[in-house]
Amino acid sequence: MAAPSRDPAGSRPNDEVPREVRIALVLYGGVSLAVYENGVTRCFYELVRRRGPLGFVAELLGANVAVDVVAGSSAGGINGLLLAAALENGTEFADTAALWRELGDLGGLLRPIGESRTARSLLAGETAYQASLEGAFEALCGAHKEGELPPADFEMDVFVTGTDLAGRDRCFADATGSRVHDRYHRAVFHLKYRPERRHLGCPNGEPEPDRALQAHVLASIARITSTFPGAFPPFLAVELARDARGVASALRATGRFEEADEIAERLFLDGGVLANKPFGPALRAIFHRMPRNGVVDRRLFYVEPDPDPVSTSRGAAARLGPFLVPLRAVRLPGHESIGEQLAELRTHNAQLAWLAAAREQALLARAPADGPTSPLYLSSRLDALALALVARDEDRAPSAGDVPEGEPEAQRFRELVAALRGEVEDGSGRIDRAFLDPFDVDYELRRAFHLLYAVHGRLDEDDPELSDADERRLLGALMRTGRVVKALKLVRDQLVVLRNRVARTVPGGLPPSALIALFRRFVADDAPHWRSLRRGTLEDPFPREALTAAARAAADAVPALVEEARRGAATEAPAATVIGRISAVLDEVATEVPGATDGPEEALSGAELLRRFDAVDAAVFPLQFASGIYELDRIELVRVSPVDAQLGLSEGVARDKIAGDSMGHFAAFLRRDWRANDLFVGRLDGACQIVRGLLDDDAMARLARRARSSRAEALPSFLPEGLASAFPGCPPRVLDELRGRWSELCAAWERAREEGAPTDAAREAEDALRLALVRAIHGSFFAGEREGILADRAYQDLCYEGEAPGEALAARARESARAELRAWPLDDLDAAWARYRALGLGASAVTARGGVPSQFLVQYAARAALFTSGMFEQTFRAHRSVRVLRWPFALAVRGPLRALHAASAWVASSRGRPVRGAWVAGTELVLRLGRRARARREPPPPSLST
């Protein structure tokens, strides 16, 4: 079985695959847990790019995969921005691991000791941290080079949270006309990527943006969302060394601030202060999505590296003392629950089920398509068309909630609706669809998707009576319908470009009559910019090169057309539109879909499906327009965490898997090999949950149908050479296990088909294949990562021994790791993994006998205390009432702290080696005595058993 054809880079989605897996990704905050999240995020990058083991998973799904919604806060916001920038520009995401692995060291982030009296925070956020972020994004946002991965061909919406320290005023009017003022501090930066017309961090649509400014904007937003209070100084755009004005302008636009707000001098803090779990923006973006090029499977993955433990004691709160009750109550507002968002998701899925049932009932009712049409339906379509022409900064399908708020904008909208009604009404005041349909591209898109979903559903059905010839006709019709969808989507996207150009260059917008004339001229079938769409045949309608040429020509034509409309140039109504031309091609494609004129939906011919569409649309579209719900695909939720990922090498106690979940989530910043471990475990857990979440029972059923049908050649190869290339470095024994599980599963599917229903044996075989697949992915990851992890371990130990960091030390560490691996073969994956787990990198203790020498812990603590005392001193200088305390504070606090810091630094250096053993023994004794005293003082904890 051969693998499907791909481009030389092996990463561009197959245009002939009309099924999509669309992923929304929510990334929590968590300080050093960002390292684990980076490993998880890399898995989604490789899945989308169809690369390596996760590319094999994408081919098993038989779908194109897109991460089209990303929402992140704090550390999650950084990783979300890195992922989106790498996908947009076709650059390498794996390189971003260096941002955490090498530069995420606490000693390097702490300010120099000379700044202890003037520092505004513990860590150098405005210098070293800002420079590191800028360097990472400059590498990701560089101009695309020949031979690199292609940029993403799907749209992305990225939401990053921040906290506006000053806040923004909102004013409302109640029923009596009284002004009600409110202040809110949450800031959500909404960044959009639209292929070839809008780029992340660039509010204005530009074919080729200023890449240096884009990188600076993304780095600034990443710093805003991760500005942990106290650890980093607040973000202030005016303090930026360069591009301060451009960054402030981008922050104003992406954060939806008013023009009067002075963004350059506004203080921003960590997004996790108020919104550490940004589900809301992600859900709203999903709810208003439209299908893109094919049938959609929607997943919402959220990454929670350290889930809150669930208490099993129901009466624990009742036994709290009277003083502890108010303390517990004060902490409650800081707990951020996702229950309301999950309930909202459940409600959304219930609404989708209801809409799907209404659609099916309308389809089976067989109402005549040429009968009287509901005035409500036509009015809804007219309003939607008007909103598509005036809505600002939105490119999703319009809904009733998009009506402009301000009175001037609302008045212009009403005038546009009236003008459109005058254009399309006949003499009796009814809307004439002969004038409306050729201009309504959203209507034609719904019509094309109606046919696409029906044909796809018929191919997915296990119909033994479907002949090979009919299957080939259905496959051909499916491919051609997908081409029609792409052509209609192209026209719609260019209409958005036209509308945004009008809003940007014409103050107050065009008069309704001029806007309608401009719209008509733009979609005229004889317009020069649509020339390439007039080529092609029924067998190959709208090939890729024709679509690319049309997109460029239409974008080039927009400025001149807008200028003519602004001057009031007269334009006649076109005799035909390009939308009507594409619709005619869809009608021809439908004739190729075999079937009957009666019976259930999956048996209808293509012509009959389109004939009945108007009855379906008349019943469902007003509901969609009122609710704003157009993507009628159920949203499945999947959590990624060390607790949930328990297949393959991910199996184990969550607290022992990653180092970043201790010391208030700061521990991973203390050792380089701990960060390397957390990156690696994030990859393991991410792959585990991707397989569990995407290769579900429905996906397995589709895979079984593909394996039995004449389309078996579209399956990925399970032959030895195919698996070896897809899982590089994986032990042959593990690949043999995967191949054997696939053979067993095919046999179980065949037995289940003979018995007429899925059996327990088939389900067990599917679970066994999932496990074997996860083990093969993990084996490949382990083969590629273990040398780097061991090298980081040797490097960190040498640094703590007093060696000077640098390239020479890194070379010694790599050689040490290779020598260790020569005695550590990977032939037996389980034995090699047991040896790795024995290193305890995810469960290391931060003590003198643990992973971090005590002299470094004391040094870090002393520096942090010095910076904290310096911030207090600055407060003393600013307030006269406490200024008298400045010198006593310096003598009593700063002097001892500086002495402690100097002593620990001397012991940590090579000069302090003679007394290092005594220092370690002394600090270990102090820690041991402290633990014993605490154990005697504290009563045993109450039992958590029920």
PDB file of C-alpha atoms in Angstrom, residues 934-942:
ATOM      1  CA  ARG A 934       8.355  21.022  61.165  1.00  0.00           C
ATOM      2  CA  ALA A 935       7.285  17.386  61.457  1.00  0.00           C
ATOM      3  CA  ARG A 936       7.124  17.659  65.268  1.00  0.00           C
ATOM      4  CA  ARG A 937       5.264  20.966  65.144  1.00  0.00           C
ATOM      5  CA  GLU A 938       2.629  20.120  62.546  1.00  0.00           C
ATOM      6  CA  PRO A 939      -0.163  17.634  63.311  1.00  0.00           C
ATOM      7  CA  PRO A 940      -0.717  14.810  60.823  1.00  0.00           C
ATOM      8  CA  PRO A 941      -2.972  15.819  57.903  1.00  0.00           C
ATOM      9  CA  PRO A 942      -6.606  14.668  58.016  1.00  0.00           C
TER      10      PRO A 942
END
